[in-house]
mmCIF file of N, CA, C and O in Angstrom:
data_model
loop_
_atom_site.group_PDB
_atom_site.id
_atom_site.type_symbol
_atom_site.label_atom_id
_atom_site.label_comp_id
_atom_site.label_asym_id
_atom_site.label_seq_id
_atom_site.Cartn_x
_atom_site.Cartn_y
_atom_site.Cartn_z
ATOM 1 N N MET A 3 33.573 19.541 0.947
ATOM 2 C CA MET A 3 32.777 19.033 2.047
ATOM 3 C C MET A 3 31.689 18.125 1.475
ATOM 4 O O MET A 3 30.958 18.513 0.583
ATOM 5 N N THR A 4 31.601 16.929 1.992
ATOM 6 C CA THR A 4 30.599 15.975 1.544
ATOM 7 C C THR A 4 29.300 16.219 2.295
ATOM 8 O O THR A 4 29.283 16.360 3.506
ATOM 9 N N GLN A 5 28.223 16.227 1.521
ATOM 10 C CA GLN A 5 26.917 16.460 2.147
ATOM 11 C C GLN A 5 26.145 15.141 2.141
ATOM 12 O O GLN A 5 25.983 14.512 1.103
ATOM 13 N N PHE A 6 25.682 14.735 3.307
ATOM 14 C CA PHE A 6 24.948 13.494 3.431
ATOM 15 C C PHE A 6 23.450 13.773 3.427
ATOM 16 O O PHE A 6 23.005 14.769 3.988
ATOM 17 N N THR A 7 22.706 12.886 2.795
ATOM 18 C CA THR A 7 21.252 12.996 2.783
ATOM 19 C C THR A 7 20.718 12.124 3.910
ATOM 20 O O THR A 7 21.060 10.954 4.001
ATOM 21 N N SER A 8 19.900 12.702 4.731
ATOM 22 C CA SER A 8 19.384 11.940 5.858
ATOM 23 C C SER A 8 18.381 10.891 5.375
ATOM 24 O O SER A 8 17.803 10.999 4.295
ATOM 25 N N ARG A 9 18.194 9.889 6.181
ATOM 26 C CA ARG A 9 17.253 8.818 5.864
ATOM 27 C C ARG A 9 15.840 9.375 5.730
ATOM 28 O O ARG A 9 15.077 8.956 4.874
ATOM 29 N N ARG A 10 15.515 10.351 6.561
ATOM 30 C CA ARG A 10 14.182 10.950 6.513
ATOM 31 C C ARG A 10 13.932 11.627 5.164
ATOM 32 O O ARG A 10 12.864 11.501 4.578
ATOM 33 N N ILE A 11 14.920 12.333 4.675
ATOM 34 C CA ILE A 11 14.804 13.008 3.382
ATOM 35 C C ILE A 11 14.686 11.979 2.260
ATOM 36 O O ILE A 11 13.892 12.132 1.334
ATOM 37 N N MET A 12 15.463 10.901 2.346
ATOM 38 C CA MET A 12 15.382 9.853 1.326
ATOM 39 C C MET A 12 14.012 9.209 1.329
ATOM 40 O O MET A 12 13.433 8.951 0.269
ATOM 41 N N ASN A 13 13.460 8.933 2.518
ATOM 42 C CA ASN A 13 12.118 8.354 2.601
ATOM 43 C C ASN A 13 11.074 9.297 2.028
ATOM 44 O O ASN A 13 10.124 8.868 1.374
ATOM 45 N N LYS A 14 11.254 10.583 2.259
ATOM 46 C CA LYS A 14 10.314 11.579 1.740
ATOM 47 C C LYS A 14 10.328 11.579 0.215
ATOM 48 O O LYS A 14 9.279 11.577 -0.429
ATOM 49 N N HIS A 15 11.519 11.545 -0.367
ATOM 50 C CA HIS A 15 11.634 11.517 -1.827
ATOM 51 C C HIS A 15 11.058 10.221 -2.392
ATOM 52 O O HIS A 15 10.425 10.225 -3.453
ATOM 53 N N TYR A 16 11.283 9.127 -1.698
ATOM 54 C CA TYR A 16 10.740 7.835 -2.117
ATOM 55 C C TYR A 16 9.215 7.892 -2.104
ATOM 56 O O TYR A 16 8.564 7.483 -3.063
ATOM 57 N N ALA A 17 8.641 8.429 -1.027
ATOM 58 C CA ALA A 17 7.183 8.543 -0.920
ATOM 59 C C ALA A 17 6.628 9.422 -2.025
ATOM 60 O O ALA A 17 5.608 9.081 -2.651
ATOM 61 N N GLN A 18 7.276 10.538 -2.294
ATOM 62 C CA GLN A 18 6.821 11.426 -3.362
ATOM 63 C C GLN A 18 6.873 10.721 -4.717
ATOM 64 O O GLN A 18 5.987 10.891 -5.548
ATOM 65 N N GLY A 19 7.901 9.913 -4.922
ATOM 66 C CA GLY A 19 8.021 9.156 -6.169
ATOM 67 C C GLY A 19 6.917 8.127 -6.320
ATOM 68 O O GLY A 19 6.352 7.961 -7.403
ATOM 69 N N VAL A 20 6.598 7.432 -5.242
ATOM 70 C CA VAL A 20 5.536 6.422 -5.290
ATOM 71 C C VAL A 20 4.193 7.089 -5.556
ATOM 72 O O VAL A 20 3.397 6.613 -6.383
ATOM 73 N N ILE A 21 3.919 8.198 -4.900
ATOM 74 C CA ILE A 21 2.657 8.916 -5.113
ATOM 75 C C ILE A 21 2.575 9.403 -6.559
ATOM 76 O O ILE A 21 1.523 9.306 -7.198
ATOM 77 N N SER A 22 3.679 9.871 -7.085
ATOM 78 C CA SER A 22 3.712 10.304 -8.482
ATOM 79 C C SER A 22 3.414 9.135 -9.424
ATOM 80 O O SER A 22 2.664 9.272 -10.397
ATOM 81 N N GLU A 23 3.986 7.973 -9.134
ATOM 82 C CA GLU A 23 3.725 6.782 -9.959
ATOM 83 C C GLU A 23 2.265 6.353 -9.860
ATOM 84 O O GLU A 23 1.687 5.903 -10.846
ATOM 85 N N LEU A 24 1.678 6.473 -8.675
ATOM 86 C CA LEU A 24 0.256 6.153 -8.537
ATOM 87 C C LEU A 24 -0.586 7.100 -9.391
ATOM 88 O O LEU A 24 -1.584 6.676 -9.982
ATOM 89 N N GLN A 25 -0.177 8.341 -9.466
ATOM 90 C CA GLN A 25 -0.883 9.290 -10.320
ATOM 91 C C GLN A 25 -0.742 8.894 -11.787
ATOM 92 O O GLN A 25 -1.690 9.015 -12.556
ATOM 93 N N HIS A 26 0.405 8.359 -12.185
ATOM 94 C CA HIS A 26 0.594 7.877 -13.554
ATOM 95 C C HIS A 26 -0.277 6.661 -13.822
ATOM 96 O O HIS A 26 -0.624 6.402 -14.979
ATOM 97 N N LEU A 27 -0.601 5.902 -12.771
ATOM 98 C CA LEU A 27 -1.485 4.742 -12.917
ATOM 99 C C LEU A 27 -2.957 5.143 -12.965
ATOM 100 O O LEU A 27 -3.811 4.279 -13.121
ATOM 101 N N GLY A 28 -3.237 6.439 -12.801
ATOM 102 C CA GLY A 28 -4.600 6.919 -12.951
ATOM 103 C C GLY A 28 -5.282 7.393 -11.689
ATOM 104 O O GLY A 28 -6.457 7.746 -11.720
ATOM 105 N N TYR A 29 -4.578 7.412 -10.583
ATOM 106 C CA TYR A 29 -5.167 7.885 -9.337
ATOM 107 C C TYR A 29 -5.128 9.410 -9.302
ATOM 108 O O TYR A 29 -4.085 9.995 -9.608
ATOM 109 N N PRO A 30 -6.219 10.065 -8.912
ATOM 110 C CA PRO A 30 -6.140 11.512 -8.682
ATOM 111 C C PRO A 30 -5.198 11.784 -7.503
ATOM 112 O O PRO A 30 -4.924 10.899 -6.697
ATOM 113 N N CYS A 31 -4.717 12.998 -7.393
ATOM 114 C CA CYS A 31 -3.687 13.355 -6.406
ATOM 115 C C CYS A 31 -4.061 12.921 -4.986
ATOM 116 O O CYS A 31 -3.291 12.233 -4.320
ATOM 117 N N GLU A 32 -5.215 13.328 -4.503
ATOM 118 C CA GLU A 32 -5.608 13.005 -3.128
ATOM 119 C C GLU A 32 -5.836 11.509 -2.935
ATOM 120 O O GLU A 32 -5.514 10.947 -1.892
ATOM 121 N N GLN A 33 -6.385 10.841 -3.935
ATOM 122 C CA GLN A 33 -6.611 9.406 -3.835
ATOM 123 C C GLN A 33 -5.274 8.658 -3.844
ATOM 124 O O GLN A 33 -5.117 7.646 -3.148
ATOM 125 N N ALA A 34 -4.312 9.148 -4.604
ATOM 126 C CA ALA A 34 -2.983 8.533 -4.623
ATOM 127 C C ALA A 34 -2.319 8.646 -3.256
ATOM 128 O O ALA A 34 -1.740 7.681 -2.750
ATOM 129 N N LYS A 35 -2.430 9.820 -2.641
ATOM 130 C CA LYS A 35 -1.858 10.007 -1.306
ATOM 131 C C LYS A 35 -2.540 9.100 -0.290
ATOM 132 O O LYS A 35 -1.886 8.477 0.545
ATOM 133 N N ALA A 36 -3.867 9.022 -0.358
ATOM 134 C CA ALA A 36 -4.614 8.190 0.590
ATOM 135 C C ALA A 36 -4.234 6.718 0.436
ATOM 136 O O ALA A 36 -4.024 6.012 1.430
ATOM 137 N N ALA A 37 -4.148 6.243 -0.795
ATOM 138 C CA ALA A 37 -3.769 4.840 -1.035
ATOM 139 C C ALA A 37 -2.349 4.580 -0.533
ATOM 140 O O ALA A 37 -2.079 3.549 0.085
ATOM 141 N N PHE A 38 -1.455 5.520 -0.786
ATOM 142 C CA PHE A 38 -0.077 5.361 -0.331
ATOM 143 C C PHE A 38 -0.012 5.234 1.183
ATOM 144 O O PHE A 38 0.589 4.305 1.713
ATOM 145 N N PHE A 39 -0.639 6.163 1.899
ATOM 146 C CA PHE A 39 -0.558 6.147 3.357
ATOM 147 C C PHE A 39 -1.329 4.974 3.964
ATOM 148 O O PHE A 39 -0.984 4.503 5.049
ATOM 149 N N ARG A 40 -2.330 4.477 3.264
ATOM 150 C CA ARG A 40 -3.086 3.325 3.760
ATOM 151 C C ARG A 40 -2.212 2.071 3.784
ATOM 152 O O ARG A 40 -2.346 1.224 4.667
ATOM 153 N N HIS A 41 -1.302 1.930 2.832
ATOM 154 C CA HIS A 41 -0.524 0.697 2.694
ATOM 155 C C HIS A 41 0.959 0.844 3.031
ATOM 156 O O HIS A 41 1.650 -0.154 3.183
ATOM 157 N N TYR A 42 1.451 2.059 3.155
ATOM 158 C CA TYR A 42 2.894 2.294 3.267
ATOM 159 C C TYR A 42 3.544 1.573 4.439
ATOM 160 O O TYR A 42 4.534 0.867 4.270
ATOM 161 N N ARG A 43 2.999 1.727 5.622
ATOM 162 C CA ARG A 43 3.663 1.187 6.813
ATOM 163 C C ARG A 43 3.807 -0.335 6.741
ATOM 164 O O ARG A 43 4.891 -0.879 6.966
ATOM 165 N N ASP A 44 2.707 -1.028 6.408
ATOM 166 C CA ASP A 44 2.773 -2.490 6.331
ATOM 167 C C ASP A 44 3.693 -2.958 5.208
ATOM 168 O O ASP A 44 4.449 -3.920 5.373
ATOM 169 N N MET A 45 3.627 -2.279 4.068
ATOM 170 C CA MET A 45 4.464 -2.686 2.942
ATOM 171 C C MET A 45 5.935 -2.397 3.212
ATOM 172 O O MET A 45 6.802 -3.170 2.811
ATOM 173 N N LYS A 46 6.218 -1.304 3.908
ATOM 174 C CA LYS A 46 7.613 -0.985 4.227
ATOM 175 C C LYS A 46 8.176 -2.039 5.177
ATOM 176 O O LYS A 46 9.330 -2.442 5.049
ATOM 177 N N ARG A 47 7.355 -2.501 6.124
ATOM 178 C CA ARG A 47 7.814 -3.565 7.030
ATOM 179 C C ARG A 47 8.101 -4.845 6.256
ATOM 180 O O ARG A 47 9.043 -5.565 6.562
ATOM 181 N N THR A 48 7.250 -5.133 5.276
ATOM 182 C CA THR A 48 7.386 -6.381 4.524
ATOM 183 C C THR A 48 8.502 -6.318 3.494
ATOM 184 O O THR A 48 9.347 -7.206 3.426
ATOM 185 N N PHE A 49 8.507 -5.276 2.673
ATOM 186 C CA PHE A 49 9.422 -5.194 1.547
ATOM 187 C C PHE A 49 10.602 -4.256 1.775
ATOM 188 O O PHE A 49 11.562 -4.262 1.002
ATOM 189 N N GLY A 50 10.526 -3.413 2.795
ATOM 190 C CA GLY A 50 11.539 -2.383 2.969
ATOM 191 C C GLY A 50 11.409 -1.375 1.841
ATOM 192 O O GLY A 50 10.346 -1.223 1.250
ATOM 193 N N LEU A 51 12.478 -0.722 1.529
ATOM 194 C CA LEU A 51 12.460 0.214 0.411
ATOM 195 C C LEU A 51 13.231 -0.364 -0.770
ATOM 196 O O LEU A 51 13.777 0.355 -1.590
ATOM 197 N N GLU A 52 13.237 -1.699 -0.857
ATOM 198 C CA GLU A 52 13.956 -2.360 -1.939
ATOM 199 C C GLU A 52 13.303 -2.174 -3.300
ATOM 200 O O GLU A 52 13.999 -1.930 -4.267
ATOM 201 N N PRO A 53 11.954 -2.314 -3.405
ATOM 202 C CA PRO A 53 11.372 -2.120 -4.744
ATOM 203 C C PRO A 53 11.544 -0.673 -5.188
ATOM 204 O O PRO A 53 11.489 0.247 -4.370
ATOM 205 N N ASN A 54 11.753 -0.483 -6.498
ATOM 206 C CA ASN A 54 11.830 0.897 -6.965
ATOM 207 C C ASN A 54 10.427 1.505 -6.879
ATOM 208 O O ASN A 54 9.453 0.807 -6.610
ATOM 209 N N VAL A 55 10.320 2.805 -7.095
ATOM 210 C CA VAL A 55 9.052 3.492 -6.845
ATOM 211 C C VAL A 55 7.933 2.973 -7.737
ATOM 212 O O VAL A 55 6.785 2.863 -7.299
ATOM 213 N N SER A 56 8.220 2.610 -8.975
ATOM 214 C CA SER A 56 7.155 2.109 -9.849
ATOM 215 C C SER A 56 6.677 0.728 -9.388
ATOM 216 O O SER A 56 5.477 0.440 -9.418
ATOM 217 N N GLU A 57 7.584 -0.128 -8.939
ATOM 218 C CA GLU A 57 7.186 -1.448 -8.421
ATOM 219 C C GLU A 57 6.362 -1.302 -7.142
ATOM 220 O O GLU A 57 5.370 -2.004 -6.944
ATOM 221 N N PHE A 58 6.777 -0.385 -6.274
ATOM 222 C CA PHE A 58 6.057 -0.151 -5.023
ATOM 223 C C PHE A 58 4.651 0.365 -5.323
ATOM 224 O O PHE A 58 3.674 -0.069 -4.713
ATOM 225 N N ALA A 59 4.526 1.270 -6.300
ATOM 226 C CA ALA A 59 3.221 1.804 -6.686
ATOM 227 C C ALA A 59 2.342 0.705 -7.276
ATOM 228 O O ALA A 59 1.136 0.647 -6.999
ATOM 229 N N LYS A 60 2.927 -0.184 -8.066
ATOM 230 C CA LYS A 60 2.151 -1.286 -8.644
ATOM 231 C C LYS A 60 1.653 -2.233 -7.554
ATOM 232 O O LYS A 60 0.543 -2.746 -7.633
ATOM 233 N N LEU A 61 2.470 -2.468 -6.522
ATOM 234 C CA LEU A 61 2.034 -3.300 -5.399
ATOM 235 C C LEU A 61 0.858 -2.648 -4.675
ATOM 236 O O LEU A 61 -0.119 -3.322 -4.325
ATOM 237 N N ILE A 62 0.942 -1.346 -4.452
ATOM 238 C CA ILE A 62 -0.158 -0.630 -3.802
ATOM 239 C C ILE A 62 -1.407 -0.722 -4.662
ATOM 240 O O ILE A 62 -2.507 -0.971 -4.157
ATOM 241 N N HIS A 63 -1.247 -0.564 -5.963
ATOM 242 C CA HIS A 63 -2.389 -0.659 -6.884
ATOM 243 C C HIS A 63 -3.032 -2.041 -6.808
ATOM 244 O O HIS A 63 -4.262 -2.166 -6.775
ATOM 245 N N GLU A 64 -2.218 -3.093 -6.765
ATOM 246 C CA GLU A 64 -2.745 -4.454 -6.643
ATOM 247 C C GLU A 64 -3.528 -4.631 -5.341
ATOM 248 O O GLU A 64 -4.581 -5.264 -5.321
ATOM 249 N N PHE A 65 -3.016 -4.073 -4.240
ATOM 250 C CA PHE A 65 -3.727 -4.150 -2.963
ATOM 251 C C PHE A 65 -5.047 -3.403 -3.031
ATOM 252 O O PHE A 65 -6.056 -3.860 -2.496
ATOM 253 N N GLU A 66 -5.057 -2.247 -3.674
ATOM 254 C CA GLU A 66 -6.292 -1.471 -3.802
ATOM 255 C C GLU A 66 -7.341 -2.255 -4.596
ATOM 256 O O GLU A 66 -8.510 -2.288 -4.226
ATOM 257 N N ILE A 67 -6.920 -2.887 -5.681
ATOM 258 C CA ILE A 67 -7.843 -3.691 -6.486
ATOM 259 C C ILE A 67 -8.370 -4.866 -5.668
ATOM 260 O O ILE A 67 -9.563 -5.171 -5.687
ATOM 261 N N ALA A 68 -7.489 -5.517 -4.918
ATOM 262 C CA ALA A 68 -7.895 -6.659 -4.096
ATOM 263 C C ALA A 68 -8.889 -6.242 -3.016
ATOM 264 O O ALA A 68 -9.822 -6.985 -2.697
ATOM 265 N N MET A 69 -8.706 -5.042 -2.452
ATOM 266 C CA MET A 69 -9.611 -4.570 -1.408
ATOM 267 C C MET A 69 -11.009 -4.291 -1.961
ATOM 268 O O MET A 69 -12.000 -4.470 -1.260
ATOM 269 N N GLU A 70 -11.083 -3.855 -3.203
ATOM 270 C CA GLU A 70 -12.366 -3.503 -3.800
ATOM 271 C C GLU A 70 -13.109 -4.711 -4.369
ATOM 272 O O GLU A 70 -14.300 -4.630 -4.639
ATOM 273 N N ARG A 71 -12.405 -5.813 -4.550
ATOM 274 C CA ARG A 71 -13.002 -7.004 -5.152
ATOM 275 C C ARG A 71 -14.048 -7.598 -4.211
ATOM 276 O O ARG A 71 -13.818 -7.742 -3.012
ATOM 277 N N LYS A 72 -15.191 -7.926 -4.755
ATOM 278 C CA LYS A 72 -16.271 -8.549 -3.986
ATOM 279 C C LYS A 72 -16.003 -10.043 -3.845
ATOM 280 O O LYS A 72 -15.408 -10.673 -4.715
ATOM 281 N N TYR A 73 -16.496 -10.613 -2.751
ATOM 282 C CA TYR A 73 -16.317 -12.035 -2.501
ATOM 283 C C TYR A 73 -17.113 -12.839 -3.517
ATOM 284 O O TYR A 73 -18.292 -12.592 -3.748
ATOM 285 N N ASN A 74 -16.475 -13.812 -4.138
ATOM 286 C CA ASN A 74 -17.107 -14.711 -5.091
ATOM 287 C C ASN A 74 -16.885 -16.135 -4.593
ATOM 288 O O ASN A 74 -15.768 -16.641 -4.638
ATOM 289 N N PRO A 75 -17.947 -16.808 -4.113
ATOM 290 C CA PRO A 75 -17.757 -18.161 -3.573
ATOM 291 C C PRO A 75 -17.294 -19.171 -4.613
ATOM 292 O O PRO A 75 -16.763 -20.223 -4.265
ATOM 293 N N ASN A 76 -17.466 -18.875 -5.890
ATOM 294 C CA ASN A 76 -17.048 -19.793 -6.951
ATOM 295 C C ASN A 76 -15.584 -19.630 -7.339
ATOM 296 O O ASN A 76 -15.056 -20.436 -8.087
ATOM 297 N N ASP A 77 -14.931 -18.605 -6.831
ATOM 298 C CA ASP A 77 -13.524 -18.361 -7.133
ATOM 299 C C ASP A 77 -12.668 -19.019 -6.055
ATOM 300 O O ASP A 77 -12.743 -18.652 -4.879
ATOM 301 N N PRO A 78 -11.839 -19.994 -6.414
ATOM 302 C CA PRO A 78 -11.033 -20.689 -5.395
ATOM 303 C C PRO A 78 -9.958 -19.805 -4.760
ATOM 304 O O PRO A 78 -9.397 -20.166 -3.729
ATOM 305 N N ASN A 79 -9.681 -18.645 -5.338
ATOM 306 C CA ASN A 79 -8.681 -17.743 -4.781
ATOM 307 C C ASN A 79 -9.246 -16.819 -3.720
ATOM 308 O O ASN A 79 -8.496 -16.067 -3.101
ATOM 309 N N HIS A 80 -10.557 -16.838 -3.512
ATOM 310 C CA HIS A 80 -11.179 -15.971 -2.512
ATOM 311 C C HIS A 80 -11.404 -16.742 -1.220
ATOM 312 O O HIS A 80 -11.821 -17.893 -1.243
ATOM 313 N N ILE A 81 -11.148 -16.091 -0.115
ATOM 314 C CA ILE A 81 -11.336 -16.694 1.190
ATOM 315 C C ILE A 81 -12.274 -15.786 1.974
ATOM 316 O O ILE A 81 -12.017 -14.597 2.116
ATOM 317 N N LEU A 82 -13.343 -16.338 2.479
ATOM 318 C CA LEU A 82 -14.303 -15.561 3.254
ATOM 319 C C LEU A 82 -13.752 -15.346 4.661
ATOM 320 O O LEU A 82 -13.395 -16.293 5.361
ATOM 321 N N VAL A 83 -13.661 -14.081 5.082
ATOM 322 C CA VAL A 83 -13.133 -13.764 6.410
ATOM 323 C C VAL A 83 -14.111 -12.909 7.209
ATOM 324 O O VAL A 83 -13.746 -12.403 8.269
ATOM 325 N N ASP A 84 -15.334 -12.740 6.728
ATOM 326 C CA ASP A 84 -16.308 -11.910 7.440
ATOM 327 C C ASP A 84 -16.533 -12.401 8.865
ATOM 328 O O ASP A 84 -16.644 -11.600 9.790
ATOM 329 N N HIS A 85 -16.609 -13.700 9.057
ATOM 330 C CA HIS A 85 -16.840 -14.236 10.398
ATOM 331 C C HIS A 85 -15.671 -13.915 11.334
ATOM 332 O O HIS A 85 -15.863 -13.681 12.516
ATOM 333 N N LEU A 86 -14.454 -13.855 10.799
ATOM 334 C CA LEU A 86 -13.292 -13.498 11.619
ATOM 335 C C LEU A 86 -13.324 -12.023 12.006
ATOM 336 O O LEU A 86 -12.966 -11.665 13.125
ATOM 337 N N GLN A 87 -13.782 -11.184 11.087
ATOM 338 C CA GLN A 87 -13.888 -9.755 11.398
ATOM 339 C C GLN A 87 -14.898 -9.525 12.514
ATOM 340 O O GLN A 87 -14.671 -8.714 13.405
ATOM 341 N N GLN A 88 -15.987 -10.254 12.510
ATOM 342 C CA GLN A 88 -16.998 -10.139 13.562
ATOM 343 C C GLN A 88 -16.432 -10.601 14.901
ATOM 344 O O GLN A 88 -16.716 -9.997 15.930
ATOM 345 N N GLN A 89 -15.667 -11.671 14.915
ATOM 346 C CA GLN A 89 -15.069 -12.144 16.162
ATOM 347 C C GLN A 89 -14.096 -11.124 16.737
ATOM 348 O O GLN A 89 -14.059 -10.902 17.946
ATOM 349 N N VAL A 90 -13.330 -10.486 15.894
ATOM 350 C CA VAL A 90 -12.377 -9.480 16.358
ATOM 351 C C VAL A 90 -13.123 -8.291 16.938
ATOM 352 O O VAL A 90 -12.745 -7.753 17.993
ATOM 353 N N LYS A 91 -14.198 -7.868 16.316
ATOM 354 C CA LYS A 91 -14.976 -6.735 16.790
ATOM 355 C C LYS A 91 -15.627 -7.008 18.133
ATOM 356 O O LYS A 91 -15.702 -6.140 19.004
ATOM 357 N N THR A 92 -16.094 -8.253 18.343
ATOM 358 C CA THR A 92 -16.765 -8.576 19.606
ATOM 359 C C THR A 92 -15.775 -8.728 20.761
ATOM 360 O O THR A 92 -16.145 -8.548 21.910
ATOM 361 N N LYS A 93 -14.516 -9.050 20.482
ATOM 362 C CA LYS A 93 -13.519 -9.219 21.539
ATOM 363 C C LYS A 93 -12.977 -7.901 22.044
ATOM 364 O O LYS A 93 -12.380 -7.832 23.099
ATOM 365 N N LYS A 94 -13.155 -6.825 21.308
ATOM 366 C CA LYS A 94 -12.631 -5.521 21.728
ATOM 367 C C LYS A 94 -13.422 -4.941 22.805
ATOM 368 O O LYS A 94 -14.219 -4.882 23.401
#
C-alpha cells in the first residue's frame, strides 16, 4: 500500500526546516519562528516552495537585515518611504 504525504504535512516539514536553518544562521528559537512567520506568506506567494530550506532561510535573513537598516540619504540604494506610510495611515 502506497502512503501519500499530504501537502499540509510537507509544508509543515518545510517550515520546520527553514526555522532550523534560521537557527543555524544565529537566530534564537523564538526569534527564528517570529522571523519565519513574519515573511512566510509573502515569500511563499512570490517564490513558492521552490527554494530549498537553506535558500529560503537566507532570503528571510536578508529581509530581516533590510528591515533593520536605517535610512541613509547618501546611499543610492535606499528609498525614503516614510511619507507614503503616513498617507496610508491617514486614509484608513
